[in-house]
Amino acid sequence: MKKIKISFFAILVILTLLWLMADTILSQSKQFFAIRSSLLSHTGIIGIGAMSIAMILALRPVFLEPLTGGLDKTYRLHKWLGITGLVISIMHWLLVNVPKWLVGWGMLARPVRGPRAEPANAIFSYFQSQRGLAESIGEWAFYAVVILISLALIKKFPYKHFFKTHRLLPIVYLFLVFHSVVLMPFYYWREPIGPVMLLLMLGGTGAAIISLSRKVGHHRKAVGEISHLEYFKDNRVLKIDINLLSYWPGHHTGQFAFVTFDKDEGAHPFTLSSAWNNDGRISFMVKGLGDYTNLMPTTLKQGDLASVEGPYGLFRFKGDKPNQIWVGGGIGITPFIAHMQKLGAENHSRTIHLFYSTSAPQEDFIERLRQLAEKAKVTLHVIVSGKDARLNADRLCNIIPNWQTADIWFCGPAGFGKSLKEGMLEKGLSEDDFHQELFDMR
């Protein structure tokens, strides 16, 4: 989280500083409409800048994972930038319209405008001729942004509909690029903010075209066939084994992939529950948490084809401490199952404790965990919600007195992770030693 917080604020600060270098707000008269004009430019710069970077991040660029801490963190930054774009767009719209309303109500004097300066070249002359069109397009694109981003933020809005409506955002973004290019003050193009915004909008435009052509992650996709299905009814967990029919680069335990079983439903992110043995076989464990995943045990069958895109993520169990503590909540046990498979074939010397918290303990499932843990030299602690005391920082430290020699790897419900992390940080754990997958791609 630290990396994406730094990245997020760095983006806003850098764009603001570049705007201040170009704008005259600090030196011009303090007239209301002059200040409004500068703030319109600032909100426009931040809005289209944030949306451009969000559009680029939507391509799932693997090379940025080390900078953000993994694709799950990249998507969190994408989400924050999208929300920022929405909020700033609303502010921009208010700056445009509220003064007009105040003038109409007689509460504000209409500004005296002199003749508009003639553009220095034919390109800017063309831009000036398109200002009316750009303003109209910007207004309608604003309404579309408000609707589409709001739908994306509503968790109860079905994923398959979100998947389809979110595909409209690149179209809206392209209209906003036209709006921004035409209406950005001419003299900005001579300042550093000009080429920076040009690069961002070119990058965002390219990303939008790739998204509209359905080519996101295309070079990282493999086709597979479901070879076996096993349903753990008490846990509502479906184990899906897939035989890959095309090239797969291999994966590290703890990584995830976007899997498409139904084109109308779209791709869903699932953690890989198997170690890679270079045999073309991978597995996923999916818990019924929504309309689609609840139906998967009845809709999927052996022989069905699947598209698998990945792998992604940096939840790879690489820490600086000699020992490790794993905490899996519910279906969050998945990456630990994969890593125990890997450790079972190795001769490691780490002391590893695995806490598995579940509200639906299915004995055959837990017995498999015990066998995997024993083979991997992992100490397993099963915590049954509603029966056993909740795992918190105090209880964890009492069970593992030498916890200072270990880093913590958590995968599970966000609230559980936040509470445990805060408690451990209070006890002196470094934030860098608490590793958590932000498994929320929306």
Coordinates of C-alpha atoms in Angstrom, one line a residue:
M1 CA 0.0 0.0 0.0
K2 CA 2.9 2.4 0.7
K3 CA 4.1 2.2 -2.8
I4 CA 0.8 3.0 -4.4
K5 CA 0.1 5.8 -1.9
I6 CA 3.4 7.4 -2.9
S7 CA 2.7 6.9 -6.6
F8 CA -0.8 8.4 -6.3
F9 CA 0.2 11.5 -4.5
A10 CA 3.4 11.9 -6.6
I11 CA 1.1 12.0 -9.7
L12 CA -1.1 14.7 -8.3
V13 CA 1.8 16.8 -7.0
I14 CA 3.9 16.6 -10.2
L15 CA 0.9 17.6 -12.4
T16 CA 0.1 20.5 -10.0
L17 CA 3.7 21.8 -10.0
L18 CA 3.9 21.6 -13.8
W19 CA 0.6 23.5 -14.0
L20 CA 1.9 26.2 -11.6
M21 CA 5.0 26.6 -13.8
A22 CA 2.8 27.3 -16.8
D23 CA -0.1 29.2 -15.3
T24 CA -0.3 32.9 -14.2
I25 CA -2.5 32.4 -11.2
L26 CA 0.2 33.4 -8.7
S27 CA 1.0 36.6 -10.6
Q28 CA -2.3 37.7 -12.1
S29 CA -4.9 40.0 -10.6
K30 CA -7.2 38.4 -8.0
Q31 CA -10.3 38.8 -10.0
F32 CA -12.8 36.0 -9.6
F33 CA -13.1 35.1 -13.2
A34 CA -9.3 35.1 -13.8
I35 CA -8.8 32.7 -10.9
R36 CA -11.8 30.6 -12.1
S37 CA -10.1 30.3 -15.5
S38 CA -6.9 29.1 -13.9
L39 CA -8.7 26.6 -11.7
L40 CA -10.6 25.3 -14.8
S41 CA -7.2 24.6 -16.4
H42 CA -5.9 22.9 -13.2
T43 CA -8.9 20.6 -12.8
G44 CA -8.8 19.8 -16.5
I45 CA -5.1 18.9 -16.2
I46 CA -5.6 16.7 -13.1
G47 CA -8.7 15.1 -14.5
I48 CA -7.4 14.1 -17.9
G49 CA -4.0 13.3 -16.4
A50 CA -5.5 10.9 -13.8
M51 CA -7.7 9.3 -16.4
S52 CA -4.8 8.9 -18.9
I53 CA -2.7 7.1 -16.3
A54 CA -5.7 5.0 -15.2
M55 CA -6.3 4.0 -18.9
I56 CA -2.6 2.9 -19.3
L57 CA -2.8 0.9 -16.0
A58 CA -5.9 -0.9 -17.3
L59 CA -3.6 -2.6 -19.8
R60 CA -2.2 -4.7 -16.9
P61 CA 1.5 -3.7 -17.6
V62 CA 3.7 -6.3 -15.9
F63 CA 6.8 -4.1 -16.0
L64 CA 5.1 -1.8 -13.5
E65 CA 4.4 -4.5 -10.9
P66 CA 7.7 -4.0 -9.1
L67 CA 7.0 -0.3 -8.8
T68 CA 3.5 -0.7 -7.4
G69 CA 3.9 -4.0 -5.5
G70 CA 2.0 -6.2 -7.9
L71 CA -1.0 -6.0 -10.3
D72 CA -3.4 -6.1 -7.4
K73 CA -1.8 -2.8 -6.2
T74 CA -1.7 -1.5 -9.7
Y75 CA -5.5 -2.0 -9.9
R76 CA -6.0 -0.2 -6.6
L77 CA -4.0 2.7 -8.0
H78 CA -6.2 2.5 -11.2
K79 CA -9.3 2.7 -9.0
W80 CA -8.0 5.7 -7.0
L81 CA -7.1 7.5 -10.2
G82 CA -10.6 6.7 -11.6
I83 CA -12.2 8.1 -8.5
T84 CA -10.0 11.2 -8.6
G85 CA -10.9 11.7 -12.2
L86 CA -14.6 11.5 -11.3
V87 CA -14.3 13.9 -8.3
I88 CA -12.1 16.4 -10.3
S89 CA -14.5 16.2 -13.3
I90 CA -17.4 17.2 -11.0
M91 CA -15.3 20.1 -9.6
H92 CA -14.5 21.1 -13.2
W93 CA -18.2 21.0 -14.2
L94 CA -19.2 23.1 -11.2
L95 CA -16.5 25.7 -12.0
V96 CA -18.0 25.9 -15.5
N97 CA -21.6 26.2 -14.5
V98 CA -22.0 27.7 -11.1
P99 CA -20.6 31.2 -12.1
K100 CA -23.0 31.1 -15.1
W101 CA -25.9 30.4 -12.8
L102 CA -24.8 33.2 -10.4
V103 CA -24.6 35.7 -13.3
G104 CA -28.0 34.6 -14.5
W105 CA -29.5 35.1 -11.0
G106 CA -27.9 38.6 -10.8
M107 CA -25.6 37.6 -8.0
L108 CA -22.4 38.0 -10.0
A109 CA -21.4 40.6 -12.6
R110 CA -20.7 39.2 -16.1
P111 CA -16.9 39.6 -16.8
V112 CA -15.8 42.1 -19.4
R113 CA -14.0 40.2 -22.1
G114 CA -11.6 41.8 -24.6
P115 CA -11.0 40.4 -28.1
R116 CA -9.6 36.9 -28.1
A117 CA -5.9 36.8 -29.1
E118 CA -5.2 35.4 -32.6
P119 CA -3.5 32.0 -32.5
A120 CA 0.1 31.8 -33.5
N121 CA -0.3 29.1 -36.1
A122 CA -2.9 27.2 -38.1
I123 CA -3.2 24.3 -35.7
F124 CA -4.2 26.6 -32.8
S125 CA -6.4 28.5 -35.1
Y126 CA -8.2 25.3 -35.9
F127 CA -8.4 24.5 -32.1
Q128 CA -10.0 27.9 -31.5
S129 CA -12.7 27.2 -34.2
Q130 CA -13.6 23.9 -32.5
R131 CA -14.0 25.3 -29.0
G132 CA -17.8 25.2 -29.1
L133 CA -17.8 21.6 -30.2
A134 CA -15.2 20.6 -27.6
E135 CA -17.3 22.2 -24.8
S136 CA -20.4 20.3 -25.9
I137 CA -18.6 17.0 -26.2
G138 CA -16.9 17.6 -22.8
E139 CA -20.2 18.1 -21.1
W140 CA -21.8 15.0 -22.5
A141 CA -18.7 13.0 -21.8
F142 CA -18.8 14.2 -18.2
Y143 CA -22.3 12.8 -17.7
A144 CA -21.1 9.5 -19.2
V145 CA -18.1 9.4 -16.9
V146 CA -20.2 10.0 -13.8
I147 CA -22.6 7.2 -14.7
L148 CA -19.9 4.6 -15.8
I149 CA -17.5 5.2 -12.9
S150 CA -20.4 5.3 -10.4
L151 CA -21.6 1.9 -11.7
A152 CA -18.0 0.5 -11.4
L153 CA -18.0 1.5 -7.7
I154 CA -21.3 -0.1 -6.9
K155 CA -20.4 -3.5 -5.6
K156 CA -24.0 -4.8 -6.0
F157 CA -23.9 -4.0 -9.7
P158 CA -23.5 -7.5 -11.3
Y159 CA -19.9 -8.2 -12.5
K160 CA -21.1 -9.3 -16.0
H161 CA -22.8 -5.9 -16.5
F162 CA -19.9 -4.0 -15.0
F163 CA -17.6 -5.9 -17.4
K164 CA -19.7 -4.6 -20.4
T165 CA -20.3 -1.0 -19.2
H166 CA -16.7 -0.6 -18.3
R167 CA -15.7 -1.2 -21.9
L168 CA -17.5 2.0 -22.8
L169 CA -15.0 4.2 -20.8
P170 CA -12.3 4.1 -23.4
I171 CA -14.7 5.7 -25.9
V172 CA -15.7 8.4 -23.4
Y173 CA -12.0 8.9 -22.7
L174 CA -11.2 9.6 -26.3
F175 CA -13.9 12.3 -26.5
L176 CA -12.4 13.8 -23.3
V177 CA -9.0 13.9 -25.0
F178 CA -10.4 15.9 -27.9
H179 CA -12.1 18.2 -25.3
S180 CA -8.8 18.7 -23.4
V181 CA -6.5 19.2 -26.4
V182 CA -8.8 21.9 -27.9
L183 CA -9.4 23.8 -24.7
M184 CA -6.0 23.7 -23.0
P185 CA -4.6 27.2 -23.1
F186 CA -2.3 27.7 -26.1
Y187 CA 0.6 29.0 -24.0
Y188 CA 0.6 25.8 -22.0
W189 CA 2.1 24.0 -25.0
R190 CA 5.2 26.0 -24.8
E191 CA 5.8 25.0 -21.1
P192 CA 6.8 21.6 -19.7
I193 CA 3.2 20.8 -18.9
G194 CA 2.4 20.7 -22.7
P195 CA 4.7 17.8 -23.7
V196 CA 3.9 15.9 -20.5
M197 CA 0.2 16.1 -21.1
L198 CA 0.7 15.2 -24.8
L199 CA 2.6 12.0 -23.8
L200 CA 0.0 11.1 -21.2
M201 CA -2.9 11.6 -23.6
L202 CA -1.0 9.7 -26.4
G203 CA -0.4 6.8 -24.0
G204 CA -4.0 6.9 -22.8
T205 CA -5.3 7.0 -26.4
G206 CA -3.1 4.0 -27.4
A207 CA -4.4 2.1 -24.3
A208 CA -8.0 3.0 -25.2
I209 CA -7.5 1.7 -28.7
I210 CA -6.0 -1.6 -27.4
S211 CA -8.9 -1.9 -24.9
L212 CA -11.5 -1.3 -27.6
S213 CA -9.9 -3.9 -29.9
R214 CA -10.1 -6.4 -27.0
K215 CA -6.3 -6.9 -27.0
V216 CA -5.6 -6.3 -23.3
G217 CA -3.3 -9.1 -22.1
H218 CA -3.6 -10.8 -25.5
H219 CA 0.0 -12.0 -25.6
R220 CA -0.3 -13.5 -22.1
K221 CA -3.3 -15.7 -22.8
A222 CA -3.4 -19.5 -23.0
V223 CA -6.2 -21.8 -23.9
G224 CA -7.0 -24.7 -21.7
E225 CA -9.5 -27.6 -21.2
I226 CA -11.1 -28.5 -17.9
S227 CA -9.8 -31.9 -17.0
H228 CA -11.4 -32.4 -13.5
L229 CA -13.8 -30.7 -11.2
E230 CA -14.2 -31.3 -7.5
Y231 CA -16.8 -29.5 -5.3
F232 CA -16.4 -29.1 -1.5
K233 CA -20.0 -28.5 -0.6
D234 CA -19.6 -27.3 3.0
N235 CA -17.0 -24.7 2.0
R236 CA -18.8 -23.9 -1.3
V237 CA -15.4 -24.2 -3.0
L238 CA -14.9 -25.6 -6.5
K239 CA -11.5 -27.0 -7.5
I240 CA -10.9 -26.7 -11.2
D241 CA -8.1 -28.5 -12.9
I242 CA -7.1 -27.4 -16.4
N243 CA -4.9 -28.9 -19.0
L244 CA -3.3 -26.1 -21.0
L245 CA -3.4 -26.5 -24.8
S246 CA -1.2 -23.6 -25.7
Y247 CA 2.0 -21.9 -24.3
W248 CA 2.1 -20.9 -20.7
P249 CA 5.2 -19.2 -19.3
G250 CA 4.9 -20.8 -15.9
H251 CA 4.1 -19.1 -12.7
H252 CA 5.2 -18.6 -9.1
T253 CA 3.1 -19.8 -6.3
G254 CA 0.9 -17.0 -5.0
Q255 CA 0.3 -15.5 -8.4
F256 CA -3.1 -15.2 -10.0
A257 CA -4.6 -15.2 -13.5
F258 CA -7.7 -13.9 -15.3
V259 CA -9.8 -16.8 -16.4
T260 CA -12.7 -16.7 -18.9
F261 CA -15.1 -19.7 -18.9
D262 CA -18.0 -17.7 -20.5
K263 CA -17.4 -14.8 -22.9
D264 CA -20.6 -13.1 -21.9
E265 CA -19.4 -13.1 -18.2
G266 CA -15.9 -12.0 -19.0
A267 CA -12.6 -12.7 -17.2
H268 CA -12.5 -13.2 -13.5
P269 CA -9.3 -13.1 -11.4
F270 CA -8.5 -16.3 -9.5
T271 CA -5.5 -17.3 -7.5
L272 CA -3.6 -20.3 -8.9
S273 CA -3.8 -23.1 -6.4
S274 CA -1.1 -25.3 -7.9
A275 CA 2.6 -25.1 -8.2
W276 CA 4.1 -25.1 -11.7
N277 CA 5.7 -28.4 -12.6
N278 CA 6.2 -27.6 -16.3
D279 CA 3.6 -30.2 -17.2
G280 CA 0.9 -28.0 -18.7
R281 CA -1.4 -28.5 -15.7
I282 CA -2.8 -25.7 -13.5
S283 CA -5.5 -25.5 -10.9
F284 CA -7.8 -22.9 -9.4
M285 CA -10.0 -23.0 -6.3
V286 CA -13.1 -20.8 -6.6
K287 CA -15.5 -20.0 -3.8
G288 CA -19.1 -19.1 -4.4
L289 CA -19.2 -15.4 -3.5
G290 CA -21.5 -14.0 -6.2
D291 CA -24.1 -14.9 -8.8
Y292 CA -21.6 -16.3 -11.3
T293 CA -19.3 -18.2 -8.9
N294 CA -22.3 -19.7 -7.1
L295 CA -23.5 -21.2 -10.4
M296 CA -20.1 -22.5 -11.5
P297 CA -20.4 -25.9 -9.9
T298 CA -23.5 -26.6 -12.0
T299 CA -22.5 -24.8 -15.2
L300 CA -18.9 -25.9 -15.7
K301 CA -18.2 -29.4 -16.9
Q302 CA -15.2 -31.5 -17.8
G303 CA -14.0 -30.8 -21.4
D304 CA -15.1 -27.1 -21.3
L305 CA -12.5 -24.7 -22.7
A306 CA -11.1 -21.8 -20.8
S307 CA -9.0 -18.8 -21.6
V308 CA -6.3 -18.1 -19.0
E309 CA -4.4 -14.8 -18.9
G310 CA -1.4 -14.3 -16.7
P311 CA 0.4 -14.9 -14.5
Y312 CA 0.2 -11.7 -12.4
G313 CA 1.1 -10.6 -8.9
L314 CA 4.0 -10.5 -6.5
F315 CA 2.6 -12.5 -3.6
R316 CA 5.6 -14.8 -4.0
F317 CA 6.7 -15.5 -0.4
K318 CA 10.0 -13.7 -0.8
G319 CA 10.7 -11.9 2.4
D320 CA 13.8 -10.8 4.3
K321 CA 13.0 -12.6 7.6
P322 CA 14.3 -16.2 8.2
N323 CA 10.8 -17.5 9.1
Q324 CA 7.2 -16.9 7.9
I325 CA 3.7 -16.6 9.3
W326 CA 0.9 -17.3 6.9
V327 CA -2.7 -16.3 7.5
G328 CA -5.5 -17.5 5.1
G329 CA -9.1 -16.5 5.6
G330 CA -11.7 -18.5 3.8
I331 CA -10.8 -18.9 0.1
G332 CA -7.6 -16.9 0.9
I333 CA -6.0 -20.3 1.8
T334 CA -5.5 -20.8 -2.0
P335 CA -2.0 -19.3 -2.5
F336 CA -0.7 -21.2 0.6
I337 CA -2.0 -24.5 -0.8
A338 CA 0.1 -23.8 -4.0
H339 CA 3.2 -22.9 -2.0
M340 CA 3.0 -25.9 0.2
Q341 CA 2.9 -28.1 -2.9
K342 CA 6.2 -26.4 -3.9
L343 CA 7.8 -26.7 -0.5
G344 CA 6.9 -30.3 -0.3
A345 CA 9.4 -31.0 -3.1
E346 CA 12.1 -28.9 -1.4
N347 CA 14.3 -29.3 1.6
H348 CA 13.8 -25.9 3.4
S349 CA 14.9 -24.9 6.9
R350 CA 12.3 -22.1 7.5
T351 CA 9.9 -22.2 10.4
I352 CA 6.5 -21.6 8.9
H353 CA 3.1 -21.3 10.7
L354 CA -0.1 -21.4 8.7
F355 CA -3.3 -20.1 10.3
Y356 CA -6.4 -21.2 8.4
S357 CA -9.6 -19.3 9.5
T358 CA -12.8 -20.8 8.2
S359 CA -16.5 -20.6 9.0
A360 CA -17.3 -23.9 7.2
P361 CA -14.7 -26.6 8.2
Q362 CA -15.0 -29.5 5.8
E363 CA -13.1 -32.4 7.3
D364 CA -11.8 -33.9 4.0
F365 CA -10.6 -30.5 2.9
I366 CA -8.8 -29.8 6.2
E367 CA -7.3 -33.3 6.1
R368 CA -5.8 -32.5 2.7
L369 CA -4.4 -29.3 4.2
R370 CA -2.8 -31.3 7.1
Q371 CA -1.2 -33.7 4.7
L372 CA 0.2 -30.9 2.5
A373 CA 1.4 -29.0 5.6
E374 CA 3.1 -32.0 7.0
K375 CA 4.9 -32.7 3.8
A376 CA 5.9 -29.1 3.4
K377 CA 7.1 -28.8 7.1
V378 CA 4.5 -26.2 7.9
T379 CA 2.7 -26.0 11.2
L380 CA -1.0 -25.8 10.6
H381 CA -3.4 -24.0 12.9
V382 CA -7.1 -24.3 12.0
I383 CA -9.4 -21.6 13.5
V384 CA -13.1 -22.2 13.2
S385 CA -15.1 -18.9 13.2
G386 CA -17.9 -18.9 15.8
K387 CA -16.2 -21.7 17.7
D388 CA -12.6 -20.6 18.3
A389 CA -11.4 -17.3 19.5
R390 CA -10.8 -14.8 16.6
L391 CA -7.2 -14.6 15.4
N392 CA -5.8 -11.1 16.3
A393 CA -2.4 -9.7 17.0
D394 CA -2.4 -10.7 20.7
R395 CA -3.4 -14.3 20.0
L396 CA -0.9 -14.7 17.2
C397 CA 2.0 -13.4 19.3
N398 CA 1.0 -15.7 22.2
I399 CA 1.0 -18.7 19.9
I400 CA 4.3 -17.7 18.2
P401 CA 6.5 -16.0 20.9
N402 CA 9.4 -15.5 18.4
W403 CA 7.2 -13.7 15.8
Q404 CA 9.8 -11.0 15.4
T405 CA 11.9 -13.5 13.4
A406 CA 9.1 -13.8 10.8
D407 CA 7.3 -11.8 8.2
I408 CA 3.5 -12.2 7.7
W409 CA 1.7 -13.2 4.5
F410 CA -2.0 -12.6 4.6
C411 CA -4.7 -13.5 2.1
G412 CA -8.3 -13.2 3.0
P413 CA -11.1 -10.7 3.8
A414 CA -9.9 -7.1 3.7
G415 CA -11.4 -6.2 7.1
F416 CA -9.6 -9.2 8.8
G417 CA -6.3 -8.2 7.1
K418 CA -6.6 -4.6 8.1
S419 CA -7.4 -5.4 11.8
L420 CA -4.5 -7.9 12.0
K421 CA -2.1 -5.6 10.3
E422 CA -2.9 -2.6 12.6
G423 CA -2.5 -4.8 15.6
M424 CA 0.9 -6.2 14.5
L425 CA 2.2 -2.8 13.6
E426 CA 1.3 -1.6 17.1
K427 CA 3.5 -4.4 18.4
G428 CA 6.4 -3.2 16.4
L429 CA 6.1 -5.2 13.1
S430 CA 7.5 -3.2 10.1
E431 CA 4.9 -2.4 7.5
D432 CA 7.3 -3.9 4.9
D433 CA 7.0 -7.3 6.7
F434 CA 3.2 -7.5 6.3
H435 CA 2.4 -8.8 2.8
Q436 CA -1.2 -8.7 1.7
E437 CA -2.9 -9.4 -1.6
L438 CA -5.5 -6.7 -2.4
F439 CA -7.7 -9.2 -4.2
D440 CA -10.3 -6.6 -5.4
M441 CA -10.0 -5.8 -9.1
R442 CA -13.0 -3.5 -9.1

